[in-house]
Short mmCIF file of C-alpha atoms in Angstrom, two decimals:
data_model
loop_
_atom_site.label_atom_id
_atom_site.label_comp_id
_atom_site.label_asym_id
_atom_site.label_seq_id
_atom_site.Cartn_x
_atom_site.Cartn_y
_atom_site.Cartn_z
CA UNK A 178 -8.44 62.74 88.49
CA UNK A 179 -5.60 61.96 86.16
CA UNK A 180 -2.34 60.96 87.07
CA UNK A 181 0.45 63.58 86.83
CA UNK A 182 3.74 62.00 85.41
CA UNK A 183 6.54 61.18 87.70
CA UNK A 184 8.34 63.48 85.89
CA UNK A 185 6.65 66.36 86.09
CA UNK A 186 5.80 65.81 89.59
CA UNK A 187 9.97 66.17 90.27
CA UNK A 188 9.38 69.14 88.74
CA UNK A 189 6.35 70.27 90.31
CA UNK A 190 7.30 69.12 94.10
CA UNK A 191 10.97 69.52 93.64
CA UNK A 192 12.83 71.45 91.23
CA UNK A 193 10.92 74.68 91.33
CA UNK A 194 12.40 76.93 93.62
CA UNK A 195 9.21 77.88 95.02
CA UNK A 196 8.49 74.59 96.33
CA UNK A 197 11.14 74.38 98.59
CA UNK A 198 10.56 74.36 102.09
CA UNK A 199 12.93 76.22 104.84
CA UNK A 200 16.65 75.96 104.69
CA UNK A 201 15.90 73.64 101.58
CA UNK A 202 14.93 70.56 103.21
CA UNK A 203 12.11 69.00 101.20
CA UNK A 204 8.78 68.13 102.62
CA UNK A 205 8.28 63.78 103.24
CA UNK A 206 6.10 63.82 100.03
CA UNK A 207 8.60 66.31 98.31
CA UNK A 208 10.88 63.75 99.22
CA UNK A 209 9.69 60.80 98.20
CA UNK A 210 9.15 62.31 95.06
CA UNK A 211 12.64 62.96 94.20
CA UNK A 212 13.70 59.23 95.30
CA UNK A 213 10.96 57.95 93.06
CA UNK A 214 12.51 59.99 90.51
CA UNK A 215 16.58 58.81 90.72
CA UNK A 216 15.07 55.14 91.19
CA UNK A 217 13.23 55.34 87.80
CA UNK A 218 16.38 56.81 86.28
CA UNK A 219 18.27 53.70 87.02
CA UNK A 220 18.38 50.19 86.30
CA UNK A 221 17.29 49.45 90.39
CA UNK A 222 13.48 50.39 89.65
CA UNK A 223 12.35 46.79 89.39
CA UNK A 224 15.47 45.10 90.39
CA UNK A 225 15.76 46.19 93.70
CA UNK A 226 14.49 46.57 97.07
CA UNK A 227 14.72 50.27 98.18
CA UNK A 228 14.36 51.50 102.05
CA UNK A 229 13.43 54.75 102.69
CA UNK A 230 14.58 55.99 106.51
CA UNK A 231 15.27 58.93 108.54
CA UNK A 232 17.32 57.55 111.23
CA UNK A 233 21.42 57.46 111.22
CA UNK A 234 21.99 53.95 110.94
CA UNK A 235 19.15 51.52 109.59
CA UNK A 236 18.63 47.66 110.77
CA UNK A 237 16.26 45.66 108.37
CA UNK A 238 14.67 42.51 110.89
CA UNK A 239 15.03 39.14 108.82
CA UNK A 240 13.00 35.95 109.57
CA UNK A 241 13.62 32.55 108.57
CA UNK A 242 13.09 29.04 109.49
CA UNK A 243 15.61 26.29 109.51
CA UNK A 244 16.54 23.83 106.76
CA UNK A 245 13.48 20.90 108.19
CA UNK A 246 10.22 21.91 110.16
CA UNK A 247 8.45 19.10 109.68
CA UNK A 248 8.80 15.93 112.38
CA UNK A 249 7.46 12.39 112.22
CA UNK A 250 4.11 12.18 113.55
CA UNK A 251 2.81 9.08 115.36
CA UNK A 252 -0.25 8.10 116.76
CA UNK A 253 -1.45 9.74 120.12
CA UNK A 254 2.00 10.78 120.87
CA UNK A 255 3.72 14.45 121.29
CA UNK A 256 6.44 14.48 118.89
CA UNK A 257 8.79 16.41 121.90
CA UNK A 258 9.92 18.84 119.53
CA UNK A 259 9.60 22.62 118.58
CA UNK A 260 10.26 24.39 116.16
CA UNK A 261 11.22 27.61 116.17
CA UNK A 262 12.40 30.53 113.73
CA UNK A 263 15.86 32.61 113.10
CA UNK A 264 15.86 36.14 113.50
CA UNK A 265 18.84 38.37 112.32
CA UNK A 266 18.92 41.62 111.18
CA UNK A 267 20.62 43.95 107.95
CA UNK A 268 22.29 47.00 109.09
CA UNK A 269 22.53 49.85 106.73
CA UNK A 270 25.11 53.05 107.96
CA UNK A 271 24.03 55.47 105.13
CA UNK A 272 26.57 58.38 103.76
CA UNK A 273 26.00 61.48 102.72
CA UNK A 274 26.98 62.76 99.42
CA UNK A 275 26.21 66.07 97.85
CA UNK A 276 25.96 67.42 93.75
CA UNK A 277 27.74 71.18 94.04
CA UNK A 278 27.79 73.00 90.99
CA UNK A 279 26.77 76.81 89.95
CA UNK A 280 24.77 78.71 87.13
CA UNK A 281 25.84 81.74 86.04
CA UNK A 282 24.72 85.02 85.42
CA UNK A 283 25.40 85.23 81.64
CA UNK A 284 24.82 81.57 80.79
CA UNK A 285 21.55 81.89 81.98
CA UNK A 286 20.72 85.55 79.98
CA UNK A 287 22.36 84.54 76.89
CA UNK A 288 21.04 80.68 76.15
CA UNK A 289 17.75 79.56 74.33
CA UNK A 290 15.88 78.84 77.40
CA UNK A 291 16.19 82.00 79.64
CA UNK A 292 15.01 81.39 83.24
CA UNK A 293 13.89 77.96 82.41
CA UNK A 294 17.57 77.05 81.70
CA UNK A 295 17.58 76.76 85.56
CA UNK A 296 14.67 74.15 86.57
CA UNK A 297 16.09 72.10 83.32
CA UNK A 298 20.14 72.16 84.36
CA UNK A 299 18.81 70.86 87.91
CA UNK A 300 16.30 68.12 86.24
CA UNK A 301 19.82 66.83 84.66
CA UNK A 302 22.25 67.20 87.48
CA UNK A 303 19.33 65.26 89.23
CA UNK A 304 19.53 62.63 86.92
CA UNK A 305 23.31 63.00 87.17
CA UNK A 306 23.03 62.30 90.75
CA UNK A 307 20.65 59.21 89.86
CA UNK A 308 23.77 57.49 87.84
CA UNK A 309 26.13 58.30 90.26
CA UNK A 310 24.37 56.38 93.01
CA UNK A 311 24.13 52.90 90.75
CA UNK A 312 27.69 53.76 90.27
CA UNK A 313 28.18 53.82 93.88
CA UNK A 314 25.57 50.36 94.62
CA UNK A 315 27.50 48.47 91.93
CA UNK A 316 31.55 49.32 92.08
CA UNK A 317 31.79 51.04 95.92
CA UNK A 318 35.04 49.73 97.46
CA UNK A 319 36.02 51.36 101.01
CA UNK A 320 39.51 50.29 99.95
CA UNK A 321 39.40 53.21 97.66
CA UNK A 322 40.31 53.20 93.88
CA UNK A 323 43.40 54.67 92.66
CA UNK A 324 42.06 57.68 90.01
CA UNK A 325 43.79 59.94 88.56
CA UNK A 326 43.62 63.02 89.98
CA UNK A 327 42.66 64.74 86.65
CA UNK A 328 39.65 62.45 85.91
CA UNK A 329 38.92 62.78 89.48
CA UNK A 330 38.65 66.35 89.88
CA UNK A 331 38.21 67.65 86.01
CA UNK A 332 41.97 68.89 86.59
CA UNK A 333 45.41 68.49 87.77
CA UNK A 334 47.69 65.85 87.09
CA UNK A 335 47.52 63.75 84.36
CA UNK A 336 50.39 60.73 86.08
CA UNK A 337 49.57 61.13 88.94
CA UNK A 338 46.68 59.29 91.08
CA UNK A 339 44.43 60.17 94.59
CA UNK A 340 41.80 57.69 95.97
CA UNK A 341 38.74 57.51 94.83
CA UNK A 342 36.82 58.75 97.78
CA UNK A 343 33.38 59.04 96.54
CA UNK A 344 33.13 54.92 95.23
CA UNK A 345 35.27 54.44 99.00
CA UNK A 346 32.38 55.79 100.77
CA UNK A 347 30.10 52.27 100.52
CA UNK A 348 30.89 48.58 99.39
CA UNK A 349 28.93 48.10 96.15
CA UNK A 350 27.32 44.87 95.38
CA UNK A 351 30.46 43.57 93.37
CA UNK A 352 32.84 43.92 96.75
CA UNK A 353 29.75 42.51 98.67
CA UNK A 354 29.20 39.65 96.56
CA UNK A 355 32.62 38.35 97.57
CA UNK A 356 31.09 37.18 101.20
CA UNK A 357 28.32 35.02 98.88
CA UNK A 358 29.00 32.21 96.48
CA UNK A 359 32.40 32.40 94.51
CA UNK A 360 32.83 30.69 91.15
CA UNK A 361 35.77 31.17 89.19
CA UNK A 362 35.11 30.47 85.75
CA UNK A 363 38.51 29.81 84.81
CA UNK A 364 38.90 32.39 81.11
CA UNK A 365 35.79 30.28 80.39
CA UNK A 366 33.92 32.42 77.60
CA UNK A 367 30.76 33.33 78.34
CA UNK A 368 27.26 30.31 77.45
CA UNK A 369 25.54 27.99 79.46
CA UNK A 370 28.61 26.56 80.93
CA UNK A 371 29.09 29.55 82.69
CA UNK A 372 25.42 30.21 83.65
CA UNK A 373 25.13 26.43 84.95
CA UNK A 374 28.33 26.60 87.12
CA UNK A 375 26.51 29.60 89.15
CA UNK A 376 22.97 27.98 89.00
CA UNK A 377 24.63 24.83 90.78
CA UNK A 378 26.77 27.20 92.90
CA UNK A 379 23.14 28.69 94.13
CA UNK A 380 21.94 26.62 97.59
CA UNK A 381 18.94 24.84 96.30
CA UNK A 382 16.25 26.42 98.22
CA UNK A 383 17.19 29.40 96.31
CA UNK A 384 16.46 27.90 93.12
CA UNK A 385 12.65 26.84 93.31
CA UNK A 386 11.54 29.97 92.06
CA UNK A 387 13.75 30.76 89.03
CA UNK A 388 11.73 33.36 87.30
CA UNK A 389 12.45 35.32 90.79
CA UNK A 390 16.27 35.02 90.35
CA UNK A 391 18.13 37.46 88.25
CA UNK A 392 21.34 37.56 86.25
CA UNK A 393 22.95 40.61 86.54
CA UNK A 394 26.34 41.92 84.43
CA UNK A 395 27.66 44.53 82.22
CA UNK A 396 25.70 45.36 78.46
CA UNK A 397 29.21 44.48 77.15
CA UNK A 398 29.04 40.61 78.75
CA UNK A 399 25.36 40.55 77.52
CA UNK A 400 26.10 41.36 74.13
CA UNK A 401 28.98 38.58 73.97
CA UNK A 402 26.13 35.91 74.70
CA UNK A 403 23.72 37.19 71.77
CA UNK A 404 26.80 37.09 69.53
CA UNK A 405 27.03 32.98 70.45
CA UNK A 406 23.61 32.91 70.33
CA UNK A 407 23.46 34.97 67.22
CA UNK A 408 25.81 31.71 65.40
CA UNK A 409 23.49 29.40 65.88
CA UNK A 410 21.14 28.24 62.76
CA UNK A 411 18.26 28.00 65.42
CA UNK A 412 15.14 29.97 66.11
CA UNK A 413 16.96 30.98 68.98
CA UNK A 414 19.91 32.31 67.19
CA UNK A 415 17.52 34.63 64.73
CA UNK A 416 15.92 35.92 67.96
CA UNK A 417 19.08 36.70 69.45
CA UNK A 418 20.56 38.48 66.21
CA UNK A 419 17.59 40.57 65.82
CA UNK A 420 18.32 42.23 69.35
CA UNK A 421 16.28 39.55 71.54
CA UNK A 422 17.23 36.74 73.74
CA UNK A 423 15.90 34.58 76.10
CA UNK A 424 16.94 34.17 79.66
CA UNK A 425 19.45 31.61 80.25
CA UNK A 426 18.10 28.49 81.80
CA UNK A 427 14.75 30.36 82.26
CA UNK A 428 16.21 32.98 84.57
CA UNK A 429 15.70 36.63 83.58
CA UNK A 430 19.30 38.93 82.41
CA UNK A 431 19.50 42.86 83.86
CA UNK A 432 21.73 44.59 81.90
CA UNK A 433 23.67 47.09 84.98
CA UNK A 434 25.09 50.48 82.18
CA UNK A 435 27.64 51.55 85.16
CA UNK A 436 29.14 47.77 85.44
CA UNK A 437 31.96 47.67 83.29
CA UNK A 438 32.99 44.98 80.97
CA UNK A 439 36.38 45.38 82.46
CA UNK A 440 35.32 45.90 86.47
CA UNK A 441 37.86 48.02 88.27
CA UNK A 442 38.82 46.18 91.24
CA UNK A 443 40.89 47.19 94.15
CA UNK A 444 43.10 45.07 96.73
CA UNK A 445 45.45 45.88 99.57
CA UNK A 446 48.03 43.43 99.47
CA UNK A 447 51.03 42.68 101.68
CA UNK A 448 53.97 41.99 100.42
CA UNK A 449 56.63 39.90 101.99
CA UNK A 450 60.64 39.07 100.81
CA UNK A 451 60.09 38.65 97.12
CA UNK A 452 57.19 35.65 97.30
CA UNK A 453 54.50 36.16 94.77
CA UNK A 454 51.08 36.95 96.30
CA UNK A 455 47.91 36.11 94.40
CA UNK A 456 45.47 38.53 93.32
CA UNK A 457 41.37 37.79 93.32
CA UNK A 458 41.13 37.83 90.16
CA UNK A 459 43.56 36.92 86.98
CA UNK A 460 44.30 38.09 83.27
CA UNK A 461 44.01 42.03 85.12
CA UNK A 462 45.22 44.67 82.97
CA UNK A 463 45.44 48.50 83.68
CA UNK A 464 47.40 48.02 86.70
CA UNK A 465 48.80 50.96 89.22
CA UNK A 466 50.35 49.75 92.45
CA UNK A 467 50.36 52.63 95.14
CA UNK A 468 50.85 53.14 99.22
CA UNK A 469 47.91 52.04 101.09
CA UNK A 470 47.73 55.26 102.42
CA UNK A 471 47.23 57.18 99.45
CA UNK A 472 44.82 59.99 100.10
CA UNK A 473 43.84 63.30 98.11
CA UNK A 474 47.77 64.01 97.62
CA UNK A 475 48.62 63.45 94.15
CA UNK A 476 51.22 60.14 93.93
CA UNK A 477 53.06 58.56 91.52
CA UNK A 478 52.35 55.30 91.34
CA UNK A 479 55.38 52.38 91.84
CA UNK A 480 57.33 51.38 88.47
CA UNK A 481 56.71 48.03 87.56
CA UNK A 482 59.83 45.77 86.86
CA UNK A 483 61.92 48.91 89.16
CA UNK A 484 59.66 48.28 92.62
CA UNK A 485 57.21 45.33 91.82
CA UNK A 486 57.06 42.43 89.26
CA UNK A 487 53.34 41.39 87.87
CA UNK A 488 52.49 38.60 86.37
CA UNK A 489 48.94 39.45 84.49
CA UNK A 490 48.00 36.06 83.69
CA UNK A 491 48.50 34.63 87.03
CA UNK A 492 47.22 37.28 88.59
CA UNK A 493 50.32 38.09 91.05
CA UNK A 494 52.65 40.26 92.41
CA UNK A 495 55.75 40.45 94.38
CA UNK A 496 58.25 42.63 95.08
CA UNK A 497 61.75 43.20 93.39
CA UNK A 498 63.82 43.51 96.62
CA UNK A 499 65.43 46.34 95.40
CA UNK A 500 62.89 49.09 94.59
CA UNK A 501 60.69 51.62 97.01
CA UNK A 502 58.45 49.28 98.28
CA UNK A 503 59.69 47.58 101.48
CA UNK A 504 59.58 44.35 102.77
CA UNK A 505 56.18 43.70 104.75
CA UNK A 506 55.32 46.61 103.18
CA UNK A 507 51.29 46.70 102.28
CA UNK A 508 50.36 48.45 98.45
CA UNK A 509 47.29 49.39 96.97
CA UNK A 510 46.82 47.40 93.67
CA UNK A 511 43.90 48.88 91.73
CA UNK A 512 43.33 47.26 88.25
CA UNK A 513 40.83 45.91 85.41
CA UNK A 514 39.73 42.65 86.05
CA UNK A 515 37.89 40.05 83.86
CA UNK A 516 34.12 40.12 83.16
CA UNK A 517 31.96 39.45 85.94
CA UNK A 518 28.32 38.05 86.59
CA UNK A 519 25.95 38.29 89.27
CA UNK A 520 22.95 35.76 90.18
CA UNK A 521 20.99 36.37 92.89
CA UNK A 522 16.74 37.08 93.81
CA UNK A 523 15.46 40.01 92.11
CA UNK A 524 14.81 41.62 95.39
CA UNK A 525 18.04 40.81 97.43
CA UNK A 526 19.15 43.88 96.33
CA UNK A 527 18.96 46.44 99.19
CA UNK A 528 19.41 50.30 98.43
CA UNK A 529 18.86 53.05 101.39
CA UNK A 530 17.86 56.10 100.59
CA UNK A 531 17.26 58.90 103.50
CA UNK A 532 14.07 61.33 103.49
CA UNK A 533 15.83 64.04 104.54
CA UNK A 534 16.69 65.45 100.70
CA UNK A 535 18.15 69.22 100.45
CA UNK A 536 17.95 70.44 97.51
CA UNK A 537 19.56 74.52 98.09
CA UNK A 538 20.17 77.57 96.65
CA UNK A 539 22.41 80.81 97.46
CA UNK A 540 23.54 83.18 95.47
CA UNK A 541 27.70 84.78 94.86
CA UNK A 542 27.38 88.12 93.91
CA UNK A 543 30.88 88.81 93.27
CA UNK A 544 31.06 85.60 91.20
CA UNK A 545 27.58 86.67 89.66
CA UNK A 546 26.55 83.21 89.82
CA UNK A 547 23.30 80.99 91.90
CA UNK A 548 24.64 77.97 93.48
CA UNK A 549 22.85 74.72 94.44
CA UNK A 550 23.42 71.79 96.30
CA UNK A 551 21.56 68.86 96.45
CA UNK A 552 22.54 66.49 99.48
CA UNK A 553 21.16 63.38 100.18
CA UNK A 554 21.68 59.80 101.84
CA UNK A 555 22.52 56.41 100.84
CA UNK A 556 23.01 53.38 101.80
CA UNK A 557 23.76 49.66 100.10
CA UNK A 558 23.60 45.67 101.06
CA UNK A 559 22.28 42.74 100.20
CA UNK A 560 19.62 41.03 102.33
CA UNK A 561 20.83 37.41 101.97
CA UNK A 562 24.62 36.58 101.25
CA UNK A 563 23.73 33.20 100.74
CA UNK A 564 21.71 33.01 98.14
CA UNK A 565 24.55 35.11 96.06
CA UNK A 566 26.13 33.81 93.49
CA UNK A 567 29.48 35.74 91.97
CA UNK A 568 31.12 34.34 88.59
CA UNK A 569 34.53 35.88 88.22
CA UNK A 570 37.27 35.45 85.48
CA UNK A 571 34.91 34.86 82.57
CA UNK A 572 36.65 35.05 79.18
CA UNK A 573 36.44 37.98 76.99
CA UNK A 574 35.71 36.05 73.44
CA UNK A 575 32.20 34.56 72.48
#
């Protein structure tokens, strides 16, 4: 029999209305469908290790053996020793989130499609929903971001800023990175400097199998590195200007769309007298220094120079002793910090993703309009934090 295309099975098992089961809950194969579906959307289909569960909280069993298992062996004699193995285990608490949005009546009557306009709007906010959970795996931060509250709702202010609570629900893999391997690369542009100070940052037994190791950034940083390469008079620099490029030091490069060239970052920083308190990253830009406790209330954020003094460069802040932030008080400092790399196994990755998948329709008749929600699960880690490598502060030239 042939195979139906991934696509059209989504459509098939999961758009159609008529192929919903009660209450909107899809069936397991339904299901699985749909999660094949926003993993092939995204850059995680191959680069990633993705758990499919039903229970609240998920723990992944790990096995490993110590750094020696082998003993000297003489003649005749027990060696007296056993070996034995490590067992730990990953714990994923998945969140729910949930796509809203509504057709109505007269869009659906008036446009090119007619009733198909339906099934094709929900194939998109589908893939919608697919970006917006690499989003999630890559810049999560349960700190919560500072946003403004117009680009975080589509309206209101335009000054003033709420948290971020959708990218606060999980810590992506840049916030979770920070418990690995930490290089600071100093404004060092990106090359092989760069890619050597992680490899060496990477414990050894990581490294034996290189073409299983990944590099893992932002197009933008990517793009940098074929310009350098793209300089030299090399067979390596033609491949590199004609839109190829090998993998640095024989390791394979993912470019991540959703990781920024710029990666917002957010801190919670406490601030005592007027003593200058470093940052975790430096040459930031884009700052806004808020309460920690701003919520969904729109806030204005402090003034620098008036409540705070920054130091971009550096990478500090401290207060002025005279504005609205008091002493001992702790701020929010969200901000753009330099580019960013990731190297790590190509399956240390670890994305949850619960079966239970609603995908629901009612209907407003006083609005004249059908409105869906899809709701699903998700959950993000790494397996091993060890054999992470994070390059921060990486220059912004060639």
């Amino acid at each position: 029999m042939a195979q139906i295309p991934n696509e059209e099975l989504v459509n098939k098992a999961v758009i159609t209305a008529d192929a919903l089961a009660t209450q909107g809950k899809l069936k397991p194969a339904q299901s699985d469908k749909f999660i094949d579906y926003v993993i092939d959307e995204t850059v995680l289909k191959n680069n990633a290790r993705t758990v499919r569960f039903r229970n609240e909280e998920l723990e992944i069993d790990k096995i490993g053996i110590g750094k020696r298992a082998a003993v000297p062996k003489a003649e005749a004699k027990d060696p007296g020793v056993r070996r034995g193995i490590n067992t730990s285990q990953v714990k994923l608490k998945p969140e729910t989130i949930m796509v809203p949005f509504e057709i109505g009546d007269n869009f659906r009557e008036i446009n090119i499609e007619g009733d198909n306009v339906e099934d094709h709007i929900i194939q998109m906010f589908a893939t919608q929903l697919a970006n917006d959970m690499e989003e999630l795996y890559v810049t999560g931060n349960k700190l919560g971001h500072a946003v403004l509250e117009e680009d975080y709702l589509g309206s209101g202010s335009t000054t003033k800023h709420v948290k971020d609570n959708y990218l606060a629900l999980q810590d992506g893999w840049q916030v979770l990175a920070n418990g690995g391997n930490v290089v600071d690369a100093l404004g060092q542009n990106i090359g092989l400097g760069v890619f050597g100070k992680a490899i060496r940052a990477m414990p050894t037994k990581f490294r034996r199998n290189k073409k299983a190791l990944r590099w893992f950034m932002s197009p933008d940083l990517w793009q940098l590195y074929l310009e350098k390469l793209a300089t030299r008079a090399t067979s390596l620099g033609d491949e590199a200007a004609g839109g190829g490029g090998h993998g640095p030091f024989g390791i394979p490069a993912v470019e991540v769309p959703l990781w920024d060239f710029l990666p917002k970052t957010v801190e919670h920083v406490t601030l005592n007298g007027t003593t200058a308190v470093g940052l975790l990253n430096a040459n930031v830009s884009d700052v806004v220094v808020h309460p920690e406790t701003l919520a969904d209330v729109a806030t204005d954020a402090y003034v620098e120079t008036t409540d705070y003094v920054l130091d971009a460069a550096a990478g500090t802040i401290a207060r002025t002793g005279g504005g609205a932030i008091g002493d001992g008080d702790t701020v929010k400092v969200t901000y753009s910090s330099s580019p960013q790399l990731i190297l790590t196994h190509q399956s240390n990755f670890i994305v949850g993703i619960g079966r239970d998948v609603r995908i629901e329709k009612d209907r407003e008749i006083f609005k004249g309009v059908n409105q869906y929600a899809i709701t699903a699960k998700i959950a993000v880690e790494y397996e091993e934090d060890t054999a992470i490598v994070k390059v921060r502060n990486i220059g912004t030239g060639v």
